[in-house]
Amino acid sequence: MLFTGLLLAGCGGGGPVDVQTADAVPLRLDRDDPGKLLGSVLGAYLGPDGGDPVEAGLLSGDGDALVLHPQRLPEAARAALADANGDGAIDWEELAAMLEATYVDARDLPPTLDALRQQADYRAGEPEWFTVEVDGVMTAARRRIHVPLAALREAMRAFADGGTLDYPAGTWIVGEHAVDGDVVETTVKHRRPDGYWDFAVYGPDGALAPATQTEPRSLRVPTQCTGCHLGQRLFEPEKSFPAEAGDGPFGPRAIYVPDAWRSREATALFDEHRRRDDGVLGLYATLYAGRLLADREAGTLGDDDRRLLEALGL
Ligand code: HEC
């Protein structure tokens, strides 16, 4: 029996593969939408702007028959990749180990929050930044999310023109995690020109970190970020908006905005959390449009904002 088993394994898998020298290695990821996942995580190794791993010759095949070409990976990434279980293919655990060891260095992100603020001064607040507070699914800490208003308005105009909320390349979205009023960690998304977002976490010391630390569970970069951010699952409190959401297992689920901003029309128009155009999960266009509608009601809307609402048909 054992002998037959070994023979079969030998025929099917071809034995362990040496990723350091092989030209082609089968990928067996057993993940939803592997093309999108690989576009995001392998695109990260194609230079500052990212890129298409198929066009770059790093990936070939499709569907269940994806093949990685490890010689096209940067040296440091290839060195961290191995067919650890010797089954002749790279599975998700093996790829994840390589990503968790090398992604942050490969992305050339600002090494500290001070350096990040020189590129994106998210604490400047209005009028450059639109800020909302959320108790959501990522952490038990309160999240304060900062979205650059020029980029948000550009995405809303793109929606008015072409029906999708596309953010410009280079957009930073920053989520600060506050416990008892202190920022204990910061999570970041940065829009690459290739259409995907980079993910980053800054720890309590303000330096890039491999994972979040707040309760209820640590989230590793980028492997756990992509799990939710590239998936289709709906989360509270975004799912119930504009209605209030019930509590989650580790506290409230809520978006802290004035009731006047909770517009049914804007929520229905963008259908923002479910559609997640451009891979963005929060309700920034919905909330901002809700605020403009409240301003219109109050008679305080400026001309630019009036035109934006008109273009959106709100
Ligand atoms: C359990 C699912 C889940 C995981 C895992 C997750 N996120 Fe999120 N993320 C969300 C949801 C839902 C939102 C929108 C609501 C919010 O901000 O809480 C969001 C919002 C964000 C935002 C604001 C931009 C946006 O898309 O709305 C950033 C930045 C962000 N996440 C970064 C990260 C990073 C970095 C990681 C990995 C360390 C990560 N996320 C892991 C679900 C998740």
GROMACS .gro file of C-alpha atoms and ligand atoms in nm:
model
  357
    1MET     CA    1   0.000   0.000   0.000
    2LEU     CA    2   0.266   0.244   0.109
    3PHE     CA    3   0.471   0.159  -0.198
    4THR     CA    4   0.175   0.226  -0.433
    5GLY     CA    5   0.102   0.552  -0.251
    6LEU     CA    6   0.456   0.673  -0.304
    7LEU     CA    7   0.447   0.578  -0.668
    8LEU     CA    8   0.122   0.767  -0.721
    9ALA     CA    9   0.255   1.072  -0.540
   10GLY     CA   10   0.564   1.050  -0.760
   11CYS     CA   11   0.361   1.037  -1.081
   12GLY     CA   12   0.113   1.308  -0.987
   13GLY     CA   13   0.332   1.573  -0.824
   14GLY     CA   14   0.674   1.497  -0.973
   15GLY     CA   15   0.833   1.520  -0.624
   16PRO     CA   16   0.954   1.832  -0.447
   17VAL     CA   17   1.046   2.129  -0.663
   18ASP     CA   18   1.349   2.351  -0.613
   19VAL     CA   19   1.201   2.698  -0.646
   20GLN     CA   20   1.548   2.855  -0.654
   21THR     CA   21   1.633   2.693  -0.988
   22ALA     CA   22   1.298   2.592  -1.146
   23ASP     CA   23   1.160   2.791  -1.441
   24ALA     CA   24   0.799   2.696  -1.374
   25VAL     CA   25   0.621   2.582  -1.055
   26PRO     CA   26   0.250   2.493  -1.034
   27LEU     CA   27   0.044   2.706  -0.794
   28ARG     CA   28  -0.225   2.527  -0.593
   29LEU     CA   29  -0.375   2.810  -0.392
   30ASP     CA   30  -0.729   2.685  -0.323
   31ARG     CA   31  -0.839   3.049  -0.291
   32ASP     CA   32  -1.137   3.242  -0.433
   33ASP     CA   33  -1.054   3.447  -0.740
   34PRO     CA   34  -0.682   3.356  -0.751
   35GLY     CA   35  -0.622   3.585  -1.052
   36LYS     CA   36  -0.721   3.891  -0.850
   37LEU     CA   37  -0.531   3.778  -0.542
   38LEU     CA   38  -0.214   3.719  -0.746
   39GLY     CA   39  -0.258   4.049  -0.933
   40SER     CA   40  -0.251   4.219  -0.595
   41VAL     CA   41   0.025   4.029  -0.414
   42LEU     CA   42   0.255   3.938  -0.708
   43GLY     CA   43   0.204   4.279  -0.874
   44ALA     CA   44   0.370   4.412  -0.557
   45TYR     CA   45   0.703   4.261  -0.674
   46LEU     CA   46   0.706   4.435  -1.013
   47GLY     CA   47   0.847   4.771  -0.907
   48PRO     CA   48   0.706   5.086  -0.745
   49ASP     CA   49   0.403   5.106  -0.980
   50GLY     CA   50   0.317   4.736  -0.948
   51GLY     CA   51   0.219   4.567  -1.275
   52ASP     CA   52   0.046   4.273  -1.435
   53PRO     CA   53   0.221   3.947  -1.331
   54VAL     CA   54   0.106   3.770  -1.650
   55GLU     CA   55   0.244   4.042  -1.878
   56ALA     CA   56   0.565   4.043  -1.672
   57GLY     CA   57   0.611   3.668  -1.727
   58LEU     CA   58   0.587   3.596  -1.353
   59LEU     CA   59   0.259   3.407  -1.390
   60SER     CA   60   0.103   3.196  -1.666
   61GLY     CA   61  -0.193   2.964  -1.717
   62ASP     CA   62  -0.540   3.025  -1.579
   63GLY     CA   63  -0.816   2.891  -1.357
   64ASP     CA   64  -0.693   2.582  -1.172
   65ALA     CA   65  -0.372   2.557  -1.374
   66LEU     CA   66  -0.174   2.864  -1.268
   67VAL     CA   67   0.203   2.848  -1.298
   68LEU     CA   68   0.458   3.067  -1.121
   69HIS     CA   69   0.789   3.153  -1.288
   70PRO     CA   70   1.009   3.210  -0.982
   71GLN     CA   71   1.314   3.331  -1.178
   72ARG     CA   72   1.114   3.648  -1.250
   73LEU     CA   73   1.082   3.725  -0.877
   74PRO     CA   74   1.330   3.962  -0.715
   75GLU     CA   75   1.611   3.764  -0.549
   76ALA     CA   76   1.501   3.836  -0.189
   77ALA     CA   77   1.146   3.717  -0.256
   78ARG     CA   78   1.257   3.400  -0.437
   79ALA     CA   79   1.497   3.316  -0.153
   80ALA     CA   80   1.202   3.324   0.090
   81LEU     CA   81   0.988   3.088  -0.122
   82ALA     CA   82   1.006   2.712  -0.086
   83ASP     CA   83   0.803   2.401  -0.157
   84ALA     CA   84   0.813   2.331   0.216
   85ASN     CA   85   0.587   2.024   0.211
   86GLY     CA   86   0.764   1.878  -0.094
   87ASP     CA   87   0.446   1.819  -0.299
   88GLY     CA   88   0.587   1.969  -0.618
   89ALA     CA   89   0.365   2.281  -0.606
   90ILE     CA   90   0.337   2.611  -0.419
   91ASP     CA   91   0.026   2.623  -0.204
   92TRP     CA   92  -0.121   2.927  -0.027
   93GLU     CA   93   0.063   2.866   0.305
   94GLU     CA   94   0.396   2.853   0.121
   95LEU     CA   95   0.324   3.167  -0.081
   96ALA     CA   96   0.190   3.345   0.231
   97ALA     CA   97   0.515   3.272   0.420
   98MET     CA   98   0.712   3.440   0.139
   99LEU     CA   99   0.473   3.739   0.126
  100GLU     CA  100   0.478   3.794   0.501
  101ALA     CA  101   0.860   3.781   0.502
  102THR     CA  102   0.927   4.010   0.204
  103TYR     CA  103   0.626   4.220   0.095
  104VAL     CA  104   0.680   4.515   0.328
  105ASP     CA  105   1.042   4.561   0.217
  106ALA     CA  106   0.951   4.511  -0.148
  107ARG     CA  107   0.700   4.799  -0.146
  108ASP     CA  108   0.925   5.086  -0.048
  109LEU     CA  109   0.652   5.239   0.171
  110PRO     CA  110   0.735   5.530   0.404
  111PRO     CA  111   0.925   5.362   0.691
  112THR     CA  112   0.761   5.570   0.965
  113LEU     CA  113   0.443   5.769   1.026
  114ASP     CA  114   0.651   6.089   1.019
  115ALA     CA  115   0.770   5.997   0.669
  116LEU     CA  116   0.414   5.906   0.567
  117ARG     CA  117   0.284   6.243   0.688
  118GLN     CA  118   0.537   6.419   0.466
  119GLN     CA  119   0.363   6.255   0.168
  120ALA     CA  120   0.008   6.259   0.304
  121ASP     CA  121  -0.055   6.492   0.596
  122TYR     CA  122  -0.371   6.313   0.708
  123ARG     CA  123  -0.385   6.492   1.040
  124ALA     CA  124  -0.431   6.827   0.863
  125GLY     CA  125  -0.807   6.763   0.860
  126GLU     CA  126  -1.053   6.979   0.669
  127PRO     CA  127  -1.059   7.094   0.396
  128GLU     CA  128  -0.793   6.856   0.258
  129TRP     CA  129  -0.910   6.545   0.442
  130PHE     CA  130  -1.250   6.388   0.504
  131THR     CA  131  -1.246   6.202   0.835
  132VAL     CA  132  -1.499   5.953   0.972
  133GLU     CA  133  -1.499   5.739   1.285
  134VAL     CA  134  -1.608   5.377   1.275
  135ASP     CA  135  -1.637   5.080   1.507
  136GLY     CA  136  -1.600   4.804   1.251
  137VAL     CA  137  -1.484   4.454   1.185
  138MET     CA  138  -1.106   4.504   1.164
  139THR     CA  139  -1.038   4.576   1.530
  140ALA     CA  140  -1.208   4.634   1.864
  141ALA     CA  141  -1.036   4.975   1.870
  142ARG     CA  142  -1.220   5.282   1.740
  143ARG     CA  143  -1.107   5.356   1.382
  144ARG     CA  144  -1.058   5.711   1.259
  145ILE     CA  145  -1.037   5.700   0.881
  146HIS     CA  146  -0.887   5.981   0.675
  147VAL     CA  147  -0.962   6.006   0.302
  148PRO     CA  148  -0.810   6.281   0.086
  149LEU     CA  149  -1.101   6.494  -0.027
  150ALA     CA  150  -0.958   6.579  -0.371
  151ALA     CA  151  -0.923   6.205  -0.447
  152LEU     CA  152  -1.271   6.129  -0.309
  153ARG     CA  153  -1.428   6.403  -0.520
  154GLU     CA  154  -1.238   6.273  -0.825
  155ALA     CA  155  -1.375   5.923  -0.757
  156MET     CA  156  -1.727   6.068  -0.726
  157ARG     CA  157  -1.688   6.252  -1.057
  158ALA     CA  158  -1.563   5.930  -1.218
  159PHE     CA  159  -1.879   5.764  -1.083
  160ALA     CA  160  -2.096   6.040  -1.233
  161ASP     CA  161  -1.919   5.996  -1.570
  162GLY     CA  162  -1.861   5.624  -1.596
  163GLY     CA  163  -2.046   5.454  -1.314
  164THR     CA  164  -1.749   5.345  -1.099
  165LEU     CA  165  -1.589   5.509  -0.797
  166ASP     CA  166  -1.227   5.501  -0.918
  167TYR     CA  167  -0.967   5.667  -0.698
  168PRO     CA  168  -0.660   5.824  -0.860
  169ALA     CA  169  -0.328   5.635  -0.844
  170GLY     CA  170  -0.126   5.755  -0.546
  171THR     CA  171  -0.429   5.795  -0.314
  172TRP     CA  172  -0.354   5.724   0.053
  173ILE     CA  173  -0.636   5.616   0.288
  174VAL     CA  174  -0.533   5.605   0.652
  175GLY     CA  175  -0.710   5.433   0.943
  176GLU     CA  176  -0.590   5.524   1.293
  177HIS     CA  177  -0.678   5.279   1.571
  178ALA     CA  178  -0.753   5.456   1.897
  179VAL     CA  179  -0.773   5.297   2.242
  180ASP     CA  180  -0.883   5.534   2.522
  181GLY     CA  181  -0.819   5.823   2.284
  182ASP     CA  182  -0.456   5.726   2.206
  183VAL     CA  183  -0.354   5.614   1.857
  184VAL     CA  184  -0.198   5.271   1.911
  185GLU     CA  185  -0.155   5.166   1.548
  186THR     CA  186  -0.226   5.293   1.198
  187THR     CA  187  -0.341   5.094   0.895
  188VAL     CA  188  -0.290   5.228   0.546
  189LYS     CA  189  -0.391   5.162   0.186
  190HIS     CA  190  -0.201   5.319  -0.104
  191ARG     CA  191  -0.348   5.305  -0.456
  192ARG     CA  192  -0.098   5.166  -0.707
  193PRO     CA  193  -0.115   5.263  -1.076
  194ASP     CA  194  -0.185   4.896  -1.163
  195GLY     CA  195  -0.530   4.918  -1.003
  196TYR     CA  196  -0.453   4.738  -0.675
  197TRP     CA  197  -0.384   4.887  -0.332
  198ASP     CA  198  -0.079   4.832  -0.115
  199PHE     CA  199  -0.143   4.759   0.253
  200ALA     CA  200   0.064   4.869   0.549
  201VAL     CA  201   0.052   4.877   0.928
  202TYR     CA  202   0.244   5.116   1.154
  203GLY     CA  203   0.287   5.001   1.513
  204PRO     CA  204   0.278   5.192   1.843
  205ASP     CA  205   0.637   5.316   1.782
  206GLY     CA  206   0.530   5.469   1.449
  207ALA     CA  207   0.739   5.227   1.239
  208LEU     CA  208   0.620   4.983   0.972
  209ALA     CA  209   0.501   4.661   1.137
  210PRO     CA  210   0.429   4.311   1.003
  211ALA     CA  211   0.081   4.296   1.161
  212THR     CA  212  -0.178   4.475   1.372
  213GLN     CA  213  -0.170   4.423   1.748
  214THR     CA  214  -0.509   4.539   1.874
  215GLU     CA  215  -0.783   4.305   1.993
  216PRO     CA  216  -0.942   4.076   1.902
  217ARG     CA  217  -0.678   3.938   1.663
  218SER     CA  218  -0.360   4.034   1.491
  219LEU     CA  219  -0.390   4.085   1.112
  220ARG     CA  220  -0.079   4.011   0.907
  221VAL     CA  221   0.032   4.221   0.608
  222PRO     CA  222  -0.058   4.161   0.328
  223THR     CA  223  -0.205   3.812   0.349
  224GLN     CA  224  -0.492   3.883   0.588
  225CYS     CA  225  -0.562   4.229   0.448
  226THR     CA  226  -0.626   4.080   0.103
  227GLY     CA  227  -0.857   3.817   0.258
  228CYS     CA  228  -1.128   4.076   0.334
  229HIS     CA  229  -1.029   4.356   0.098
  230LEU     CA  230  -1.036   4.146  -0.222
  231GLY     CA  231  -1.333   3.932  -0.115
  232GLN     CA  232  -1.709   3.977  -0.150
  233ARG     CA  233  -1.817   3.930   0.213
  234LEU     CA  234  -2.036   4.205   0.359
  235PHE     CA  235  -1.949   4.349   0.700
  236GLU     CA  236  -2.124   4.556   0.966
  237PRO     CA  237  -2.181   4.844   1.015
  238GLU     CA  238  -2.148   4.916   0.640
  239LYS     CA  239  -2.394   4.641   0.544
  240SER     CA  240  -2.690   4.787   0.741
  241PHE     CA  241  -2.622   5.154   0.664
  242PRO     CA  242  -2.813   5.390   0.674
  243ALA     CA  243  -2.983   5.182   0.948
  244GLU     CA  244  -2.788   5.122   1.269
  245ALA     CA  245  -2.608   4.786   1.302
  246GLY     CA  246  -2.630   4.558   1.606
  247ASP     CA  247  -2.328   4.499   1.830
  248GLY     CA  248  -2.057   4.256   1.715
  249PRO     CA  249  -1.887   3.993   1.934
  250PHE     CA  250  -1.630   4.247   2.060
  251GLY     CA  251  -1.833   4.566   2.096
  252PRO     CA  252  -2.039   4.815   1.896
  253ARG     CA  253  -2.050   4.828   1.515
  254ALA     CA  254  -2.123   5.186   1.420
  255ILE     CA  255  -2.043   5.474   1.187
  256TYR     CA  256  -2.031   5.797   1.387
  257VAL     CA  257  -2.186   6.062   1.163
  258PRO     CA  258  -2.471   6.308   1.217
  259ASP     CA  259  -2.813   6.160   1.140
  260ALA     CA  260  -2.860   6.428   0.873
  261TRP     CA  261  -2.584   6.258   0.668
  262ARG     CA  262  -2.758   5.919   0.663
  263SER     CA  263  -2.909   5.957   0.319
  264ARG     CA  264  -3.104   5.667   0.170
  265GLU     CA  265  -3.067   5.819  -0.179
  266ALA     CA  266  -2.686   5.842  -0.157
  267THR     CA  267  -2.661   5.493  -0.006
  268ALA     CA  268  -2.871   5.344  -0.286
  269LEU     CA  269  -2.695   5.541  -0.559
  270PHE     CA  270  -2.342   5.426  -0.475
  271ASP     CA  271  -2.427   5.085  -0.320
  272GLU     CA  272  -2.071   5.137  -0.207
  273HIS     CA  273  -1.989   4.854   0.035
  274ARG     CA  274  -2.143   4.579  -0.176
  275ARG     CA  275  -1.997   4.700  -0.507
  276ARG     CA  276  -1.663   4.800  -0.355
  277ASP     CA  277  -1.555   4.969  -0.679
  278ASP     CA  278  -1.178   5.000  -0.684
  279GLY     CA  279  -1.149   4.768  -0.383
  280VAL     CA  280  -1.256   5.026  -0.123
  281LEU     CA  281  -1.475   4.889   0.158
  282GLY     CA  282  -1.581   5.198   0.353
  283LEU     CA  283  -1.870   5.433   0.271
  284TYR     CA  284  -1.677   5.752   0.199
  285ALA     CA  285  -1.867   5.870  -0.112
  286THR     CA  286  -2.200   5.782   0.052
  287LEU     CA  287  -2.117   5.975   0.370
  288TYR     CA  288  -1.968   6.272   0.190
  289ALA     CA  289  -2.264   6.299  -0.047
  290GLY     CA  290  -2.492   6.268   0.258
  291ARG     CA  291  -2.312   6.559   0.415
  292LEU     CA  292  -2.347   6.771   0.100
  293LEU     CA  293  -2.719   6.688   0.088
  294ALA     CA  294  -2.750   6.802   0.449
  295ASP     CA  295  -2.566   7.125   0.357
  296ARG     CA  296  -2.804   7.177   0.067
  297GLU     CA  297  -3.097   7.133   0.302
  298ALA     CA  298  -2.942   7.390   0.536
  299GLY     CA  299  -2.879   7.633   0.247
  300THR     CA  300  -2.501   7.634   0.297
  301LEU     CA  301  -2.387   7.446  -0.016
  302GLY     CA  302  -2.114   7.604  -0.234
  303ASP     CA  303  -2.130   7.615  -0.616
  304ASP     CA  304  -1.875   7.334  -0.673
  305ASP     CA  305  -2.062   7.107  -0.438
  306ARG     CA  306  -2.396   7.190  -0.598
  307ARG     CA  307  -2.254   7.093  -0.938
  308LEU     CA  308  -2.115   6.769  -0.796
  309LEU     CA  309  -2.455   6.671  -0.656
  310GLU     CA  310  -2.621   6.764  -0.985
  311ALA     CA  311  -2.373   6.553  -1.185
  312LEU     CA  312  -2.457   6.262  -0.954
  313GLY     CA  313  -2.830   6.319  -1.003
  314LEU     CA  314  -2.882   6.366  -0.628
  315HEC     C1  315  -1.207   4.115   0.871
  315HEC     C2  316  -1.198   4.182   0.742
  315HEC     C3  317  -1.085   4.280   0.724
  315HEC     C4  318  -0.949   4.255   0.735
  315HEC     C5  319  -0.881   4.125   0.773
  315HEC     C6  320  -0.883   4.379   0.702
  315HEC     N1  321  -0.975   4.476   0.672
  315HEC    FE1  322  -0.933   4.672   0.632
  315HEC     N2  323  -1.134   4.712   0.619
  315HEC     C7  324  -1.235   4.621   0.638
  315HEC     C8  325  -1.363   4.691   0.634
  315HEC     C9  326  -1.501   4.628   0.647
  315HEC    C10  327  -1.333   4.826   0.612
  315HEC    C11  328  -1.431   4.945   0.605
  315HEC    C12  329  -1.478   4.981   0.745
  315HEC    C13  330  -1.372   5.012   0.844
  315HEC     O1  331  -1.286   5.098   0.818
  315HEC     O2  332  -1.374   4.953   0.952
  315HEC    C14  333  -1.188   4.836   0.602
  315HEC    C15  334  -1.121   4.954   0.577
  315HEC    C16  335  -0.985   4.968   0.566
  315HEC    C17  336  -0.917   5.090   0.532
  315HEC    C18  337  -0.983   5.219   0.488
  315HEC    C19  338  -1.004   5.212   0.334
  315HEC    C20  339  -1.120   5.125   0.290
  315HEC     O3  340  -1.101   5.034   0.206
  315HEC     O4  341  -1.232   5.145   0.339
  315HEC    C21  342  -0.783   5.063   0.540
  315HEC    C22  343  -0.670   5.163   0.517
  315HEC    C23  344  -0.768   4.924   0.575
  315HEC     N3  345  -0.892   4.868   0.590
  315HEC    C24  346  -0.646   4.861   0.590
  315HEC    C25  347  -0.633   4.724   0.621
  315HEC    C26  348  -0.506   4.658   0.640
  315HEC    C27  349  -0.370   4.723   0.626
  315HEC    C28  350  -0.533   4.527   0.670
  315HEC    C29  351  -0.437   4.414   0.702
  315HEC    C30  352  -0.343   4.441   0.810
  315HEC    C31  353  -0.678   4.513   0.673
  315HEC     N4  354  -0.735   4.634   0.640
  315HEC    C32  355  -0.745   4.396   0.703
  315HEC    C33  356  -1.220   4.485   0.658
  315HEC    C34  357  -1.100   4.419   0.682
   0.00000   0.00000   0.00000
